mmCIF file of C-alpha atoms in Angstrom:
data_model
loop_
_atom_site.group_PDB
_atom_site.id
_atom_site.type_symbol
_atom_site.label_atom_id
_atom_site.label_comp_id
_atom_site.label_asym_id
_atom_site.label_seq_id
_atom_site.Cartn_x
_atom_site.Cartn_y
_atom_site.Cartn_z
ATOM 1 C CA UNK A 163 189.819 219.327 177.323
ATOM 2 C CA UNK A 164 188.538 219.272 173.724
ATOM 3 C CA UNK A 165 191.801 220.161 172.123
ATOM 4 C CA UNK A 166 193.812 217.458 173.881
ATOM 5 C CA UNK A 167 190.813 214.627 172.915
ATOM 6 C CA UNK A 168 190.934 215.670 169.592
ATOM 7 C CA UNK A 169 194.779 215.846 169.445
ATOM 8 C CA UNK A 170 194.304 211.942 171.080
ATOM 9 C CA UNK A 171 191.951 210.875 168.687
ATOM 10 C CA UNK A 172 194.217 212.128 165.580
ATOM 11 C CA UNK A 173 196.999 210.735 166.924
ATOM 12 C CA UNK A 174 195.239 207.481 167.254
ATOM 13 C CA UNK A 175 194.526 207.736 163.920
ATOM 14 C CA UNK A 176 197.763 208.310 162.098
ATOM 15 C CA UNK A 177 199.385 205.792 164.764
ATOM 16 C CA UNK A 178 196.752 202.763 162.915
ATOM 17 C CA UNK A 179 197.607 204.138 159.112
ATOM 18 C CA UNK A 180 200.790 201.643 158.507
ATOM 19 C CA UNK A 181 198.271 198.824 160.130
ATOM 20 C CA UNK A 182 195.157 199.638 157.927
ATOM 21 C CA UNK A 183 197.114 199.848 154.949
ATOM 22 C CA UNK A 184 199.066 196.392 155.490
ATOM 23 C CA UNK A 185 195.432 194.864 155.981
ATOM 24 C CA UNK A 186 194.142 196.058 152.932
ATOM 25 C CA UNK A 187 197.241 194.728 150.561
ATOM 26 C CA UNK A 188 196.118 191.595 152.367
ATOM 27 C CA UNK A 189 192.427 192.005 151.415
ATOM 28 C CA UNK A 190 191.541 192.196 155.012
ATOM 29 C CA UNK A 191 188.248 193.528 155.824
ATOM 30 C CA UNK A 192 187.698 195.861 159.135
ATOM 31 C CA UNK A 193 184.715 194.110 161.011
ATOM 32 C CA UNK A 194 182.983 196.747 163.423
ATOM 33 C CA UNK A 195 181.921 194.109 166.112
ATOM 34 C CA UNK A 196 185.255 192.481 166.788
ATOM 35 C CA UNK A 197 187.136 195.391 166.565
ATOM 36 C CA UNK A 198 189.472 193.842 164.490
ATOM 37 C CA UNK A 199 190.664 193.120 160.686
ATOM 38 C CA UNK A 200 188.920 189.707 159.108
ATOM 39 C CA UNK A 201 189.611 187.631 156.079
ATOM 40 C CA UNK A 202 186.724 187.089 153.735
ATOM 41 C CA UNK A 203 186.910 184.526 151.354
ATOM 42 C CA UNK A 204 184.870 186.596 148.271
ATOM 43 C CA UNK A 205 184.703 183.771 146.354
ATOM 44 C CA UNK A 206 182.925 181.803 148.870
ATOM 45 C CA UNK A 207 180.996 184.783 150.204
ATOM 46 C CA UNK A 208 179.667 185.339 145.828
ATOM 47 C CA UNK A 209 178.704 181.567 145.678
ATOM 48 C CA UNK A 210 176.840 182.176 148.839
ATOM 49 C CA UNK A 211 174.873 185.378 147.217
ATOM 50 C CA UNK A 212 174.196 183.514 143.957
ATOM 51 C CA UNK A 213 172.888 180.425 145.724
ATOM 52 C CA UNK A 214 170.439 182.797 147.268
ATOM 53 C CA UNK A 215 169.464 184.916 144.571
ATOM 54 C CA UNK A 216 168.651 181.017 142.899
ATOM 55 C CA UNK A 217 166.327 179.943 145.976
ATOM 56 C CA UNK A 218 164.531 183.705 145.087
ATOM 57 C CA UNK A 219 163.907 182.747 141.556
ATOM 58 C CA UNK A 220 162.482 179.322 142.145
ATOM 59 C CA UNK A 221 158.974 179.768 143.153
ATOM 60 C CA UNK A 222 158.362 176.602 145.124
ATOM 61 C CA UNK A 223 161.721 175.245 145.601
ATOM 62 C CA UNK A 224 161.923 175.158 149.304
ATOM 63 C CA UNK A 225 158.405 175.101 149.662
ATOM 64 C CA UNK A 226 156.786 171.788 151.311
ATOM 65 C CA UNK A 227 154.347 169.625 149.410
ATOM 66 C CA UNK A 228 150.478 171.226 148.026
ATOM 67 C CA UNK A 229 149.432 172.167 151.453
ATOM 68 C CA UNK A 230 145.252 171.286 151.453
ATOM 69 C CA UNK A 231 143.429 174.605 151.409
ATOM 70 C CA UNK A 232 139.742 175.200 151.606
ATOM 71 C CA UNK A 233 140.011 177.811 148.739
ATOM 72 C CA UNK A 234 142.172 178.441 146.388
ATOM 73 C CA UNK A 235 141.054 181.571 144.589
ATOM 74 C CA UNK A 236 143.587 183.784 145.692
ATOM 75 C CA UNK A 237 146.410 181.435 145.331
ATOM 76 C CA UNK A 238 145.299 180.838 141.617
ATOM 77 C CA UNK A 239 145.026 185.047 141.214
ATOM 78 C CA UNK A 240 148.793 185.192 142.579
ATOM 79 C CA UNK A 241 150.002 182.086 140.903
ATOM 80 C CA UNK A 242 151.606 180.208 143.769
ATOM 81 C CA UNK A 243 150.861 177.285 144.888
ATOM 82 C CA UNK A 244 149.287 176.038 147.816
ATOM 83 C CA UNK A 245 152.137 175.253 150.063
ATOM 84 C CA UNK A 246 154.457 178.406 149.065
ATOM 85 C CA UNK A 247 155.889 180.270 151.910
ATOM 86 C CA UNK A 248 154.943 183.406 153.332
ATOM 87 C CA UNK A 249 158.351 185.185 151.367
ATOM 88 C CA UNK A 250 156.795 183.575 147.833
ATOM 89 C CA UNK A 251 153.502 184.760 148.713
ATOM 90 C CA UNK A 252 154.401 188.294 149.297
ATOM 91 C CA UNK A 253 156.763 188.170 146.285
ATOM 92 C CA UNK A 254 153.937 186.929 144.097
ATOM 93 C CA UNK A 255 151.672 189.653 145.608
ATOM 94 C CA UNK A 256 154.067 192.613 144.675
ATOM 95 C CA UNK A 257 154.785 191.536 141.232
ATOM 96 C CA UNK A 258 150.743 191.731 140.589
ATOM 97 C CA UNK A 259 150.365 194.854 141.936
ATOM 98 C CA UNK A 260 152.964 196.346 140.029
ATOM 99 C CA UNK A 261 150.871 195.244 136.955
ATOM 100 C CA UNK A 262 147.894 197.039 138.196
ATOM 101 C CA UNK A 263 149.076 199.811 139.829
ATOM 102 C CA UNK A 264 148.267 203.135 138.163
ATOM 103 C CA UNK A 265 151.433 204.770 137.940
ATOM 104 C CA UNK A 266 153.009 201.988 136.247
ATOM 105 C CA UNK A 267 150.401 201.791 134.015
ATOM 106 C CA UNK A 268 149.414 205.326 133.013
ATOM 107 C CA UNK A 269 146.194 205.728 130.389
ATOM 108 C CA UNK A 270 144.942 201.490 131.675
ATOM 109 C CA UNK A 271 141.414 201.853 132.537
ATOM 110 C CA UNK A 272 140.647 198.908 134.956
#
């Protein structure tokens, strides 16, 4: 039983060589939930990437007008401002802590 599956499944395998190998010359990439070779347009797919490593780097950018807050305090400590989104927030939040954290800063008494 094992022996003849495994025989199967090699056989599969040399029998889709010629057929992987043509799709790669052709840039062809194999997409698992299809089942099936694809064409990816790179270029497209790296202006996609860099258009959202941009909307990353622009705190505020996609966020909506000063929202009205009661206090700002914290917003001020994280410098965002009031109408950033949850993403910016957190973002802002990380980058401070790494400032204060005591492994990155080894010997700062705070």
């Amino acid at each position: 039983g094992g022996v003849a599956c495994g025989a199967a499944q090699v056989g599969r395998g040399v029998w889709q060589v010629p057929t992987a190998y043509r799709a790669r010359q052709e840039e062809k990439v194999w997409d698992q939930e299809t089942g099936s070779w694809i064409d990816v347009d790179l270029v497209d797919l790296e202006v996609e990437v860099e258009g959202m490593k941009l909307d990353d780097e622009s705190p505020g950018a996609a966020a909506s007008a000063a929202v009205q807050v009661a206090e700002t305090e914290y917003y001020d400590l994280l410098g965002v401002p009031t109408g950033a989104s949850p993403a910016e927030i957190k973002k802002a939040y990380y980058k401070e802590a790494r400032k204060v954290h005591p492994d990155k800063n080894p010997g700062d008494e705070q």
